């Protein structure tokens, strides 16, 4: 029989991993963050009420992602042979399949790159709403933002995302 933790972890593991993956752009780091968040969940589960679990998990995941990005920047600054920091801006390309698969892959890569370029908290709000499909109230609780602020950030984040995607499309067409 599964414990309360096992059930809760199984129910939310993919949400944590997906959010971390989009925030970090790196599967291995996202797996590390997911494990870290699940450990924190295990330690704090008794003090969490059921309706507060998802906002708490998103909040903890976002903070863990921010910590990971800070460590990544610090590490790269210490060992980088690239004084201009251009290597940090390069994203490994995916090998696209033929036809429609290539276009879908290219578009997905463009969306991921555009998301990475969104500043916080716009990135988190867009990911939580558009990818994680959270309600405005859940995003508000998870990020500790007023509901109207979430709506404004989502609107601005979507607009900036569209602008970046247009820029990518214009550069691709040129």
Short mmCIF file of N, CA and C in Angstrom, two decimals:
data_model
loop_
_atom_site.label_atom_id
_atom_site.label_comp_id
_atom_site.label_asym_id
_atom_site.label_seq_id
_atom_site.Cartn_x
_atom_site.Cartn_y
_atom_site.Cartn_z
N UNK A 1 0.84 -1.19 0.00
CA UNK A 1 0.00 0.00 0.00
C UNK A 1 0.88 1.25 0.00
N UNK A 2 0.49 2.22 -0.80
CA UNK A 2 1.27 3.43 -0.91
C UNK A 2 0.99 4.38 0.24
N UNK A 3 2.05 5.04 0.69
CA UNK A 3 1.90 6.03 1.75
C UNK A 3 1.33 7.32 1.16
N UNK A 4 0.94 8.24 2.04
CA UNK A 4 0.41 9.53 1.59
C UNK A 4 1.47 10.27 0.78
N UNK A 5 2.73 10.16 1.21
CA UNK A 5 3.80 10.82 0.46
C UNK A 5 3.94 10.22 -0.93
N UNK A 6 3.95 8.89 -1.02
CA UNK A 6 4.10 8.23 -2.32
C UNK A 6 2.99 8.65 -3.28
N UNK A 7 1.78 8.72 -2.78
CA UNK A 7 0.65 9.11 -3.63
C UNK A 7 0.80 10.56 -4.08
N UNK A 8 1.14 11.44 -3.15
CA UNK A 8 1.28 12.85 -3.47
C UNK A 8 2.45 13.06 -4.43
N UNK A 9 3.57 12.39 -4.19
CA UNK A 9 4.74 12.53 -5.05
C UNK A 9 4.42 12.02 -6.46
N UNK A 10 3.76 10.89 -6.55
CA UNK A 10 3.41 10.33 -7.86
C UNK A 10 2.47 11.26 -8.63
N UNK A 11 1.55 11.89 -7.92
CA UNK A 11 0.58 12.78 -8.55
C UNK A 11 1.23 14.06 -9.08
N UNK A 12 2.29 14.54 -8.42
CA UNK A 12 2.84 15.86 -8.77
C UNK A 12 4.25 15.82 -9.37
N UNK A 13 4.88 14.66 -9.44
CA UNK A 13 6.25 14.55 -9.94
C UNK A 13 6.40 15.13 -11.35
N UNK A 14 5.50 14.79 -12.25
CA UNK A 14 5.61 15.29 -13.63
C UNK A 14 5.45 16.80 -13.71
N UNK A 15 4.55 17.36 -12.91
CA UNK A 15 4.36 18.82 -12.89
C UNK A 15 5.64 19.51 -12.44
N UNK A 16 6.27 18.99 -11.41
CA UNK A 16 7.51 19.56 -10.89
C UNK A 16 8.60 19.48 -11.95
N UNK A 17 8.77 18.30 -12.53
CA UNK A 17 9.82 18.09 -13.52
C UNK A 17 9.62 18.98 -14.75
N UNK A 18 8.39 19.03 -15.25
CA UNK A 18 8.11 19.83 -16.45
C UNK A 18 8.40 21.30 -16.21
N UNK A 19 7.94 21.81 -15.07
CA UNK A 19 8.19 23.22 -14.75
C UNK A 19 9.70 23.47 -14.65
N UNK A 20 10.42 22.59 -13.96
CA UNK A 20 11.86 22.75 -13.81
C UNK A 20 12.57 22.66 -15.16
N UNK A 21 12.10 21.75 -16.02
CA UNK A 21 12.69 21.58 -17.35
C UNK A 21 12.55 22.86 -18.17
N UNK A 22 11.38 23.45 -18.16
CA UNK A 22 11.17 24.68 -18.91
C UNK A 22 11.95 25.85 -18.31
N UNK A 23 12.05 25.89 -17.01
CA UNK A 23 12.80 26.99 -16.37
C UNK A 23 14.30 26.87 -16.64
N UNK A 24 14.82 25.65 -16.56
CA UNK A 24 16.26 25.45 -16.63
C UNK A 24 16.77 25.10 -18.02
N UNK A 25 15.91 24.50 -18.85
CA UNK A 25 16.34 24.09 -20.18
C UNK A 25 17.34 22.95 -20.16
N UNK A 26 17.35 22.19 -19.07
CA UNK A 26 18.32 21.11 -18.93
C UNK A 26 17.67 19.98 -18.15
N UNK A 27 17.53 18.81 -18.78
CA UNK A 27 16.84 17.68 -18.16
C UNK A 27 17.53 17.19 -16.89
N UNK A 28 18.85 17.11 -16.91
CA UNK A 28 19.57 16.60 -15.74
C UNK A 28 19.38 17.52 -14.54
N UNK A 29 19.50 18.82 -14.77
CA UNK A 29 19.28 19.76 -13.67
C UNK A 29 17.83 19.71 -13.21
N UNK A 30 16.89 19.54 -14.14
CA UNK A 30 15.47 19.44 -13.78
C UNK A 30 15.22 18.20 -12.94
N UNK A 31 15.89 17.11 -13.25
CA UNK A 31 15.76 15.90 -12.44
C UNK A 31 16.29 16.13 -11.02
N UNK A 32 17.43 16.83 -10.92
CA UNK A 32 17.99 17.15 -9.61
C UNK A 32 17.03 18.03 -8.81
N UNK A 33 16.47 19.03 -9.46
CA UNK A 33 15.52 19.92 -8.79
C UNK A 33 14.28 19.14 -8.35
N UNK A 34 13.80 18.26 -9.21
CA UNK A 34 12.62 17.45 -8.87
C UNK A 34 12.90 16.62 -7.63
N UNK A 35 14.06 16.00 -7.58
CA UNK A 35 14.41 15.20 -6.41
C UNK A 35 14.50 16.07 -5.16
N UNK A 36 15.12 17.23 -5.30
CA UNK A 36 15.24 18.16 -4.17
C UNK A 36 13.87 18.60 -3.66
N UNK A 37 12.96 18.91 -4.58
CA UNK A 37 11.61 19.35 -4.20
C UNK A 37 10.85 18.21 -3.54
N UNK A 38 10.98 17.00 -4.05
CA UNK A 38 10.29 15.86 -3.44
C UNK A 38 10.82 15.56 -2.04
N UNK A 39 12.10 15.77 -1.83
CA UNK A 39 12.66 15.61 -0.48
C UNK A 39 12.05 16.65 0.46
N UNK A 40 11.96 17.87 -0.01
CA UNK A 40 11.33 18.93 0.80
C UNK A 40 9.87 18.60 1.07
N UNK A 41 9.18 18.05 0.06
CA UNK A 41 7.78 17.65 0.24
C UNK A 41 7.69 16.58 1.33
N UNK A 42 8.57 15.60 1.28
CA UNK A 42 8.57 14.51 2.27
C UNK A 42 8.75 15.08 3.68
N UNK A 43 9.63 16.07 3.81
CA UNK A 43 9.90 16.67 5.12
C UNK A 43 8.74 17.53 5.61
N UNK A 44 7.97 18.12 4.68
CA UNK A 44 6.95 19.09 5.05
C UNK A 44 5.52 18.63 4.84
N UNK A 45 5.30 17.43 4.36
CA UNK A 45 3.97 16.98 3.98
C UNK A 45 2.97 17.07 5.13
N UNK A 46 3.40 16.73 6.34
CA UNK A 46 2.49 16.76 7.49
C UNK A 46 1.97 18.16 7.79
N UNK A 47 2.74 19.19 7.43
CA UNK A 47 2.32 20.56 7.75
C UNK A 47 1.56 21.22 6.60
N UNK A 48 1.37 20.50 5.48
CA UNK A 48 0.69 21.08 4.32
C UNK A 48 -0.74 20.58 4.22
N UNK A 49 -1.65 21.50 3.98
CA UNK A 49 -3.04 21.13 3.73
C UNK A 49 -3.18 20.84 2.24
N UNK A 50 -4.05 19.92 1.89
CA UNK A 50 -4.22 19.46 0.51
C UNK A 50 -4.36 20.60 -0.51
N UNK A 51 -5.22 21.61 -0.27
CA UNK A 51 -5.36 22.66 -1.29
C UNK A 51 -4.10 23.52 -1.46
N UNK A 52 -3.19 23.48 -0.49
CA UNK A 52 -1.98 24.31 -0.55
C UNK A 52 -0.79 23.57 -1.16
N UNK A 53 -0.94 22.27 -1.45
CA UNK A 53 0.21 21.49 -1.91
C UNK A 53 0.73 21.98 -3.27
N UNK A 54 -0.15 22.17 -4.25
CA UNK A 54 0.31 22.57 -5.59
C UNK A 54 0.99 23.95 -5.54
N UNK A 55 0.37 24.96 -4.94
CA UNK A 55 1.08 26.25 -4.88
C UNK A 55 2.42 26.15 -4.14
N UNK A 56 2.45 25.36 -3.07
CA UNK A 56 3.69 25.19 -2.31
C UNK A 56 4.75 24.53 -3.19
N UNK A 57 4.37 23.48 -3.90
CA UNK A 57 5.32 22.78 -4.77
C UNK A 57 5.87 23.69 -5.86
N UNK A 58 5.01 24.48 -6.48
CA UNK A 58 5.45 25.39 -7.54
C UNK A 58 6.40 26.43 -6.97
N UNK A 59 6.06 26.96 -5.83
CA UNK A 59 6.90 27.97 -5.18
C UNK A 59 8.29 27.39 -4.86
N UNK A 60 8.31 26.21 -4.27
CA UNK A 60 9.58 25.56 -3.92
C UNK A 60 10.36 25.20 -5.18
N UNK A 61 9.68 24.72 -6.20
CA UNK A 61 10.35 24.36 -7.46
C UNK A 61 10.95 25.59 -8.11
N UNK A 62 10.20 26.66 -8.15
CA UNK A 62 10.72 27.90 -8.76
C UNK A 62 11.96 28.39 -8.01
N UNK A 63 11.91 28.38 -6.69
CA UNK A 63 13.07 28.81 -5.91
C UNK A 63 14.27 27.90 -6.14
N UNK A 64 14.03 26.60 -6.22
CA UNK A 64 15.12 25.66 -6.48
C UNK A 64 15.72 25.89 -7.87
N UNK A 65 14.88 26.21 -8.84
CA UNK A 65 15.38 26.52 -10.19
C UNK A 65 16.22 27.78 -10.18
N UNK A 66 15.77 28.79 -9.48
CA UNK A 66 16.53 30.04 -9.39
C UNK A 66 17.88 29.78 -8.73
N UNK A 67 17.90 28.98 -7.66
CA UNK A 67 19.16 28.62 -7.01
C UNK A 67 20.08 27.87 -7.97
N UNK A 68 19.52 26.96 -8.75
CA UNK A 68 20.31 26.19 -9.71
C UNK A 68 20.90 27.11 -10.77
N UNK A 69 20.11 28.06 -11.27
CA UNK A 69 20.62 28.99 -12.27
C UNK A 69 21.73 29.87 -11.69
N UNK A 70 21.60 30.25 -10.45
CA UNK A 70 22.66 31.05 -9.81
C UNK A 70 23.94 30.24 -9.69
N UNK A 71 23.81 28.98 -9.25
CA UNK A 71 24.99 28.11 -9.13
C UNK A 71 25.62 27.89 -10.50
N UNK A 72 24.79 27.71 -11.52
CA UNK A 72 25.28 27.49 -12.88
C UNK A 72 26.08 28.69 -13.35
N UNK A 73 25.54 29.89 -13.14
CA UNK A 73 26.24 31.10 -13.56
C UNK A 73 27.55 31.27 -12.79
N UNK A 74 27.52 30.99 -11.50
CA UNK A 74 28.73 31.11 -10.68
C UNK A 74 29.78 30.11 -11.15
N UNK A 75 29.37 28.87 -11.38
CA UNK A 75 30.31 27.84 -11.84
C UNK A 75 30.89 28.21 -13.19
N UNK A 76 30.04 28.61 -14.12
CA UNK A 76 30.52 28.96 -15.46
C UNK A 76 31.45 30.16 -15.42
N UNK A 77 31.17 31.10 -14.53
CA UNK A 77 32.04 32.28 -14.43
C UNK A 77 33.42 31.87 -13.91
N UNK A 78 33.46 30.86 -13.05
CA UNK A 78 34.74 30.42 -12.49
C UNK A 78 35.56 29.60 -13.48
N UNK A 79 34.92 28.78 -14.31
CA UNK A 79 35.66 27.88 -15.18
C UNK A 79 35.59 28.26 -16.65
N UNK A 80 34.91 29.33 -16.96
CA UNK A 80 34.69 29.69 -18.36
C UNK A 80 35.98 30.14 -19.02
N UNK A 81 36.18 29.64 -20.23
CA UNK A 81 37.27 30.13 -21.06
C UNK A 81 36.72 31.14 -22.06
N UNK A 82 35.46 31.47 -21.93
CA UNK A 82 34.77 32.37 -22.84
C UNK A 82 34.50 33.67 -22.11
N UNK A 83 35.41 34.62 -22.16
CA UNK A 83 35.26 35.84 -21.37
C UNK A 83 34.04 36.67 -21.73
N UNK A 84 33.55 36.53 -22.94
CA UNK A 84 32.37 37.30 -23.35
C UNK A 84 31.08 36.65 -22.89
N UNK A 85 31.13 35.42 -22.41
CA UNK A 85 29.93 34.73 -21.95
C UNK A 85 29.02 34.26 -23.06
N UNK A 86 29.53 34.22 -24.30
CA UNK A 86 28.69 33.83 -25.42
C UNK A 86 28.30 32.36 -25.36
N UNK A 87 29.11 31.52 -24.75
CA UNK A 87 28.78 30.09 -24.66
C UNK A 87 27.51 29.88 -23.85
N UNK A 88 27.26 30.74 -22.89
CA UNK A 88 26.05 30.60 -22.08
C UNK A 88 24.80 30.88 -22.90
N UNK A 89 24.94 31.65 -23.97
CA UNK A 89 23.78 31.99 -24.79
C UNK A 89 23.48 30.94 -25.84
N UNK A 90 24.45 30.07 -26.13
CA UNK A 90 24.23 29.04 -27.15
C UNK A 90 23.38 27.92 -26.58
N UNK A 91 22.45 27.46 -27.38
CA UNK A 91 21.59 26.36 -26.99
C UNK A 91 21.87 25.22 -27.94
N UNK A 92 22.09 24.00 -27.41
CA UNK A 92 22.33 22.90 -28.34
C UNK A 92 21.13 22.68 -29.24
N UNK A 93 21.40 22.46 -30.53
CA UNK A 93 20.30 22.28 -31.47
C UNK A 93 19.86 20.83 -31.46
N UNK A 94 18.61 20.62 -31.77
CA UNK A 94 18.07 19.27 -31.89
C UNK A 94 18.14 18.85 -33.34
N UNK A 95 18.30 17.58 -33.57
CA UNK A 95 18.29 17.07 -34.93
C UNK A 95 16.85 16.87 -35.35
N UNK A 96 16.35 17.72 -36.24
CA UNK A 96 14.94 17.60 -36.62
C UNK A 96 14.70 16.42 -37.57
N UNK A 97 13.51 15.88 -37.51
CA UNK A 97 13.11 14.81 -38.42
C UNK A 97 12.65 15.41 -39.73
N UNK A 98 12.21 14.60 -40.67
CA UNK A 98 11.77 15.11 -41.96
C UNK A 98 10.43 15.83 -41.87
N UNK A 99 10.20 16.71 -42.83
CA UNK A 99 8.90 17.35 -43.03
C UNK A 99 8.32 18.05 -41.83
N UNK A 100 7.13 17.63 -41.47
CA UNK A 100 6.37 18.27 -40.39
C UNK A 100 7.10 18.15 -39.06
N UNK A 101 7.75 17.02 -38.84
CA UNK A 101 8.49 16.83 -37.59
C UNK A 101 9.59 17.87 -37.45
N UNK A 102 10.23 18.22 -38.55
CA UNK A 102 11.29 19.23 -38.51
C UNK A 102 10.71 20.58 -38.14
N UNK A 103 9.59 20.93 -38.74
CA UNK A 103 8.96 22.21 -38.44
C UNK A 103 8.49 22.26 -36.99
N UNK A 104 7.89 21.16 -36.52
CA UNK A 104 7.42 21.11 -35.14
C UNK A 104 8.59 21.23 -34.17
N UNK A 105 9.67 20.55 -34.49
CA UNK A 105 10.85 20.60 -33.64
C UNK A 105 11.45 22.00 -33.62
N UNK A 106 11.53 22.62 -34.79
CA UNK A 106 12.05 23.99 -34.87
C UNK A 106 11.17 24.95 -34.07
N UNK A 107 9.88 24.80 -34.22
CA UNK A 107 8.97 25.69 -33.51
C UNK A 107 9.11 25.49 -32.00
N UNK A 108 9.17 24.24 -31.56
CA UNK A 108 9.32 23.95 -30.14
C UNK A 108 10.62 24.57 -29.61
N UNK A 109 11.68 24.44 -30.37
CA UNK A 109 12.96 25.03 -29.97
C UNK A 109 12.85 26.55 -29.88
N UNK A 110 12.16 27.14 -30.85
CA UNK A 110 11.98 28.60 -30.82
C UNK A 110 11.17 29.02 -29.59
N UNK A 111 10.13 28.26 -29.28
CA UNK A 111 9.31 28.59 -28.11
C UNK A 111 10.16 28.46 -26.84
N UNK A 112 10.91 27.38 -26.73
CA UNK A 112 11.76 27.18 -25.55
C UNK A 112 12.79 28.30 -25.43
N UNK A 113 13.41 28.66 -26.54
CA UNK A 113 14.39 29.76 -26.51
C UNK A 113 13.73 31.08 -26.14
N UNK A 114 12.56 31.34 -26.70
CA UNK A 114 11.84 32.57 -26.36
C UNK A 114 11.45 32.58 -24.89
N UNK A 115 11.03 31.43 -24.36
CA UNK A 115 10.69 31.35 -22.93
C UNK A 115 11.91 31.63 -22.07
N UNK A 116 13.05 31.09 -22.47
CA UNK A 116 14.29 31.31 -21.69
C UNK A 116 14.66 32.78 -21.64
N UNK A 117 14.31 33.51 -22.69
CA UNK A 117 14.65 34.93 -22.75
C UNK A 117 13.68 35.82 -21.98
N UNK A 118 12.51 35.28 -21.62
CA UNK A 118 11.56 36.07 -20.82
C UNK A 118 12.14 36.29 -19.43
N UNK A 119 12.01 37.50 -18.95
CA UNK A 119 12.48 37.81 -17.60
C UNK A 119 11.49 37.26 -16.58
N UNK A 120 11.98 37.04 -15.39
CA UNK A 120 11.10 36.66 -14.30
C UNK A 120 10.36 37.91 -13.85
N UNK A 121 9.16 37.82 -13.39
CA UNK A 121 8.34 36.63 -13.16
C UNK A 121 7.49 36.24 -14.37
N UNK A 122 7.67 36.96 -15.51
CA UNK A 122 6.86 36.66 -16.68
C UNK A 122 7.01 35.20 -17.11
N UNK A 123 8.26 34.71 -17.12
CA UNK A 123 8.52 33.34 -17.55
C UNK A 123 7.74 32.35 -16.69
N UNK A 124 7.84 32.49 -15.38
CA UNK A 124 7.16 31.56 -14.49
C UNK A 124 5.65 31.61 -14.67
N UNK A 125 5.11 32.81 -14.79
CA UNK A 125 3.66 32.95 -14.94
C UNK A 125 3.19 32.31 -16.25
N UNK A 126 3.91 32.55 -17.34
CA UNK A 126 3.53 31.96 -18.64
C UNK A 126 3.64 30.44 -18.59
N UNK A 127 4.72 29.92 -18.04
CA UNK A 127 4.89 28.47 -17.94
C UNK A 127 3.78 27.85 -17.10
N UNK A 128 3.50 28.46 -15.96
CA UNK A 128 2.47 27.90 -15.07
C UNK A 128 1.09 27.92 -15.71
N UNK A 129 0.79 28.95 -16.47
CA UNK A 129 -0.54 29.05 -17.09
C UNK A 129 -0.62 28.25 -18.38
N UNK A 130 0.30 28.46 -19.28
CA UNK A 130 0.20 27.89 -20.62
C UNK A 130 0.70 26.45 -20.73
N UNK A 131 1.66 26.09 -19.92
CA UNK A 131 2.22 24.74 -20.00
C UNK A 131 1.69 23.86 -18.87
N UNK A 132 1.70 24.40 -17.66
CA UNK A 132 1.22 23.63 -16.51
C UNK A 132 -0.29 23.70 -16.36
N UNK A 133 -0.94 24.63 -17.05
CA UNK A 133 -2.40 24.78 -17.04
C UNK A 133 -2.97 25.06 -15.65
N UNK A 134 -2.21 25.83 -14.84
CA UNK A 134 -2.71 26.23 -13.53
C UNK A 134 -3.71 27.36 -13.68
N UNK A 135 -4.62 27.44 -12.74
CA UNK A 135 -5.58 28.55 -12.71
C UNK A 135 -4.89 29.78 -12.17
N UNK A 136 -5.46 30.93 -12.49
CA UNK A 136 -4.88 32.19 -12.03
C UNK A 136 -4.70 32.20 -10.51
N UNK A 137 -5.68 31.69 -9.79
CA UNK A 137 -5.63 31.68 -8.33
C UNK A 137 -4.48 30.80 -7.84
N UNK A 138 -4.24 29.68 -8.51
CA UNK A 138 -3.14 28.79 -8.12
C UNK A 138 -1.79 29.46 -8.39
N UNK A 139 -1.69 30.16 -9.50
CA UNK A 139 -0.45 30.87 -9.81
C UNK A 139 -0.21 31.96 -8.77
N UNK A 140 -1.27 32.68 -8.44
CA UNK A 140 -1.19 33.74 -7.45
C UNK A 140 -0.67 33.19 -6.12
N UNK A 141 -1.24 32.08 -5.68
CA UNK A 141 -0.82 31.48 -4.42
C UNK A 141 0.60 30.95 -4.50
N UNK A 142 0.95 30.31 -5.63
CA UNK A 142 2.27 29.70 -5.78
C UNK A 142 3.39 30.74 -5.80
N UNK A 143 3.14 31.87 -6.45
CA UNK A 143 4.18 32.88 -6.60
C UNK A 143 4.06 34.01 -5.58
N UNK A 144 3.00 33.98 -4.79
CA UNK A 144 2.82 35.02 -3.79
C UNK A 144 2.55 36.38 -4.41
N UNK A 145 1.81 36.38 -5.51
CA UNK A 145 1.47 37.61 -6.21
C UNK A 145 -0.03 37.85 -6.15
N UNK A 146 -0.46 39.11 -6.12
CA UNK A 146 -1.90 39.38 -6.20
C UNK A 146 -2.47 38.87 -7.52
N UNK A 147 -3.73 38.49 -7.50
CA UNK A 147 -4.39 37.92 -8.67
C UNK A 147 -4.30 38.84 -9.88
N UNK A 148 -4.56 40.12 -9.70
CA UNK A 148 -4.50 41.07 -10.83
C UNK A 148 -3.08 41.19 -11.38
N UNK A 149 -2.09 41.09 -10.51
CA UNK A 149 -0.69 41.15 -10.96
C UNK A 149 -0.38 39.94 -11.82
N UNK A 150 -0.88 38.77 -11.44
CA UNK A 150 -0.70 37.56 -12.25
C UNK A 150 -1.27 37.77 -13.64
N UNK A 151 -2.47 38.35 -13.71
CA UNK A 151 -3.11 38.58 -15.00
C UNK A 151 -2.31 39.56 -15.86
N UNK A 152 -1.80 40.61 -15.23
CA UNK A 152 -1.00 41.60 -15.96
C UNK A 152 0.30 40.96 -16.44
N UNK A 153 0.99 40.22 -15.57
CA UNK A 153 2.24 39.56 -15.95
C UNK A 153 2.00 38.54 -17.06
N UNK A 154 0.89 37.83 -17.00
CA UNK A 154 0.58 36.86 -18.05
C UNK A 154 0.37 37.56 -19.38
N UNK A 155 -0.38 38.65 -19.35
CA UNK A 155 -0.62 39.42 -20.58
C UNK A 155 0.69 39.93 -21.15
N UNK A 156 1.52 40.53 -20.32
CA UNK A 156 2.80 41.07 -20.79
C UNK A 156 3.74 39.95 -21.23
N UNK A 157 3.76 38.86 -20.49
CA UNK A 157 4.61 37.74 -20.85
C UNK A 157 4.22 37.14 -22.18
N UNK A 158 2.93 36.96 -22.41
CA UNK A 158 2.45 36.44 -23.70
C UNK A 158 2.85 37.39 -24.83
N UNK A 159 2.69 38.68 -24.59
CA UNK A 159 3.03 39.67 -25.63
C UNK A 159 4.52 39.61 -25.95
N UNK A 160 5.36 39.54 -24.93
CA UNK A 160 6.81 39.47 -25.16
C UNK A 160 7.20 38.17 -25.84
N UNK A 161 6.52 37.10 -25.48
CA UNK A 161 6.76 35.80 -26.12
C UNK A 161 6.41 35.87 -27.61
N UNK A 162 5.26 36.45 -27.92
CA UNK A 162 4.86 36.62 -29.33
C UNK A 162 5.89 37.46 -30.10
N UNK A 163 6.36 38.54 -29.47
CA UNK A 163 7.34 39.40 -30.12
C UNK A 163 8.63 38.63 -30.43
N UNK A 164 9.09 37.84 -29.47
CA UNK A 164 10.32 37.05 -29.69
C UNK A 164 10.11 36.02 -30.78
N UNK A 165 8.94 35.39 -30.80
CA UNK A 165 8.67 34.38 -31.82
C UNK A 165 8.61 35.02 -33.20
N UNK A 166 8.06 36.24 -33.27
CA UNK A 166 8.04 36.96 -34.55
C UNK A 166 9.47 37.27 -35.02
N UNK A 167 10.31 37.67 -34.06
CA UNK A 167 11.71 37.96 -34.40
C UNK A 167 12.41 36.71 -34.92
N UNK A 168 12.18 35.57 -34.26
CA UNK A 168 12.76 34.31 -34.72
C UNK A 168 12.26 33.98 -36.13
N UNK A 169 10.96 34.18 -36.36
CA UNK A 169 10.38 33.87 -37.68
C UNK A 169 10.94 34.79 -38.74
N UNK A 170 11.12 36.07 -38.41
CA UNK A 170 11.68 37.01 -39.38
C UNK A 170 13.13 36.70 -39.71
N UNK A 171 13.90 36.28 -38.71
CA UNK A 171 15.29 35.94 -38.96
C UNK A 171 15.40 34.64 -39.75
N UNK A 172 14.47 33.73 -39.52
CA UNK A 172 14.46 32.46 -40.25
C UNK A 172 14.06 32.63 -41.70
N UNK A 173 13.20 33.62 -41.95
CA UNK A 173 12.69 33.85 -43.32
C UNK A 173 13.70 34.65 -44.14
N UNK A 174 14.59 35.36 -43.46
CA UNK A 174 15.55 36.23 -44.17
C UNK A 174 16.65 35.47 -44.85
#
